[in-house]
């Protein structure tokens, strides 16, 4: 028995549906590609790295702190990467609680892969009691290098404010 009311869709109607679905698919793929390819602007990525460094210092995460130092890092008096990592570890071991309150960041991009950042930071440290045992303010001058998608600390200078 055949159903007289049923008529298979015509080829042009099917073709229109396939083309419409194809256009929608192409738009979705293009949108996903645009979102996936979008890179964080260099200054935003650097500010995010500095914010993460602050959080890692306060959390006393030495591994994450060490990862920020560039292979070519140079600090005061010729301090190299290894010495900087040891100093950071010693400071974090010395104080059970570390607090950092940075002032505004003065970020000066030098192309897409280099930057200089200046700020003043209030630093506190202690045993975790209500009041910190040590506190000081420092002027920080740092140089950063972008390697791929990551910013690394290339150099760091600091001086106590008021000295």
Coordinates of C-alpha atoms in Angstrom, one line a residue:
X1 CA 0.0 0.0 0.0
X2 CA 1.3 3.4 -0.8
X3 CA 0.4 6.6 1.0
X4 CA -0.9 9.1 -1.5
X5 CA 0.0 12.0 0.7
X6 CA 3.7 11.3 1.0
X7 CA 5.9 12.9 -1.5
X8 CA 9.7 12.7 -1.1
X9 CA 11.3 16.1 -0.8
X10 CA 12.5 17.4 -4.1
X11 CA 16.3 17.5 -4.8
X12 CA 16.4 21.3 -4.8
X13 CA 14.8 21.5 -1.4
X14 CA 17.4 19.0 0.0
X15 CA 20.2 20.9 -1.6
X16 CA 19.0 24.2 0.0
X17 CA 19.0 22.5 3.4
X18 CA 22.4 21.1 2.9
X19 CA 23.8 24.5 1.8
X20 CA 22.1 26.2 4.7
X21 CA 23.6 23.7 7.2
X22 CA 27.0 24.1 5.5
X23 CA 26.9 27.9 5.8
X24 CA 26.0 27.6 9.5
X25 CA 28.8 25.1 10.0
X26 CA 31.3 27.3 8.3
X27 CA 30.3 30.3 10.4
X28 CA 30.6 28.2 13.6
X29 CA 34.0 26.9 12.6
X30 CA 35.2 30.5 11.7
X31 CA 33.9 31.8 15.0
X32 CA 35.7 29.0 17.0
X33 CA 38.9 29.6 15.0
X34 CA 38.8 33.3 15.7
X35 CA 38.3 32.7 19.4
X36 CA 41.0 30.1 19.5
X37 CA 43.5 32.2 17.7
X38 CA 42.9 35.3 19.7
X39 CA 46.1 36.2 21.7
X40 CA 46.1 38.1 24.9
X41 CA 47.7 41.5 24.2
X42 CA 51.3 41.6 25.5
X43 CA 50.7 44.1 28.2
X44 CA 47.7 42.2 29.5
X45 CA 49.6 39.0 29.5
X46 CA 52.5 40.6 31.4
X47 CA 50.2 42.1 34.0
X48 CA 48.6 38.7 34.4
X49 CA 52.1 37.1 35.0
X50 CA 52.9 39.7 37.6
X51 CA 49.6 39.2 39.4
X52 CA 50.3 35.4 39.3
X53 CA 53.8 36.0 40.7
X54 CA 52.3 38.0 43.6
X55 CA 49.8 35.2 44.3
X56 CA 52.5 32.6 44.2
X57 CA 54.8 34.5 46.5
X58 CA 52.0 35.0 49.0
X59 CA 51.1 31.3 48.7
X60 CA 54.8 30.5 49.2
X61 CA 54.8 28.4 46.0
X62 CA 58.5 28.2 45.3
X63 CA 58.2 26.1 42.2
X64 CA 55.9 28.7 40.5
X65 CA 58.1 31.6 41.7
X66 CA 61.2 29.9 40.3
X67 CA 59.5 29.3 37.0
X68 CA 59.2 33.1 36.4
X69 CA 63.0 33.7 36.4
X70 CA 64.5 33.8 32.8
X71 CA 67.5 31.7 32.0
X72 CA 69.5 34.9 31.5
X73 CA 68.2 36.6 34.7
X74 CA 70.5 39.2 36.3
X75 CA 69.9 40.9 39.6
X76 CA 71.8 43.2 41.9
X77 CA 75.5 42.8 42.2
X78 CA 75.5 40.2 39.3
X79 CA 73.0 37.9 40.9
X80 CA 72.2 35.1 38.5
X81 CA 69.1 32.9 38.2
X82 CA 70.3 30.3 40.6
X83 CA 71.2 32.9 43.3
X84 CA 67.8 34.6 42.8
X85 CA 66.0 31.3 43.2
X86 CA 67.9 30.6 46.4
X87 CA 67.2 34.1 47.8
X88 CA 63.4 33.7 47.0
X89 CA 63.4 30.3 48.7
X90 CA 65.2 31.6 51.8
X91 CA 62.8 34.5 52.2
X92 CA 59.8 32.3 51.8
X93 CA 61.2 29.8 54.4
X94 CA 62.1 32.6 56.8
X95 CA 58.5 34.0 56.9
X96 CA 55.5 31.7 57.3
X97 CA 53.3 34.5 55.9
X98 CA 54.3 36.9 53.2
X99 CA 52.2 39.9 52.0
X100 CA 52.7 42.1 49.0
X101 CA 50.8 45.3 48.2
X102 CA 52.0 46.7 44.9
X103 CA 51.3 50.3 43.8
X104 CA 50.4 51.0 40.2
X105 CA 52.5 49.3 37.6
X106 CA 54.3 51.5 35.1
X107 CA 54.6 49.1 32.1
X108 CA 56.7 50.2 29.1
X109 CA 56.5 47.7 26.3
X110 CA 59.6 47.5 24.1
X111 CA 58.2 45.7 21.0
X112 CA 56.1 42.6 21.6
X113 CA 58.7 40.6 23.5
X114 CA 60.4 43.0 25.9
X115 CA 59.1 45.2 28.7
X116 CA 60.2 47.3 31.6
X117 CA 58.0 47.5 34.7
X118 CA 58.4 49.9 37.6
X119 CA 56.4 50.0 40.8
X120 CA 56.6 50.4 44.5
X121 CA 55.7 47.5 46.7
X122 CA 54.9 47.2 50.4
X123 CA 56.2 43.9 51.7
X124 CA 55.3 42.3 55.0
X125 CA 56.5 39.1 56.6
X126 CA 56.0 37.2 59.7
X127 CA 55.0 34.1 61.6
X128 CA 51.3 34.4 60.7
X129 CA 50.3 36.3 63.8
X130 CA 47.8 39.2 63.6
X131 CA 50.5 41.8 62.9
X132 CA 53.5 41.3 60.6
X133 CA 56.9 41.1 62.2
X134 CA 58.7 42.8 59.3
X135 CA 57.5 45.4 56.9
X136 CA 59.1 47.6 54.3
X137 CA 58.5 49.5 51.0
X138 CA 60.6 49.0 48.0
X139 CA 61.0 50.6 44.6
X140 CA 61.1 47.8 42.0
X141 CA 62.5 48.1 38.5
X142 CA 62.2 45.0 36.4
X143 CA 62.8 43.9 32.8
X144 CA 60.8 41.1 31.3
X145 CA 61.1 38.9 28.2
X146 CA 58.3 37.2 26.3
X147 CA 59.2 33.6 25.3
X148 CA 56.3 32.2 23.3
X149 CA 53.2 32.9 25.3
X150 CA 55.0 33.3 28.7
X151 CA 56.7 36.4 30.2
X152 CA 59.9 35.7 32.2
X153 CA 61.7 38.0 34.6
X154 CA 65.0 39.0 32.9
X155 CA 66.3 41.5 35.5
X156 CA 65.3 42.9 38.8
X157 CA 66.6 45.8 40.9
X158 CA 65.1 47.1 44.1
X159 CA 65.8 49.7 46.7
X160 CA 64.2 50.4 50.0
X161 CA 62.0 53.5 50.1
X162 CA 63.3 56.0 52.7
X163 CA 66.9 54.8 52.7

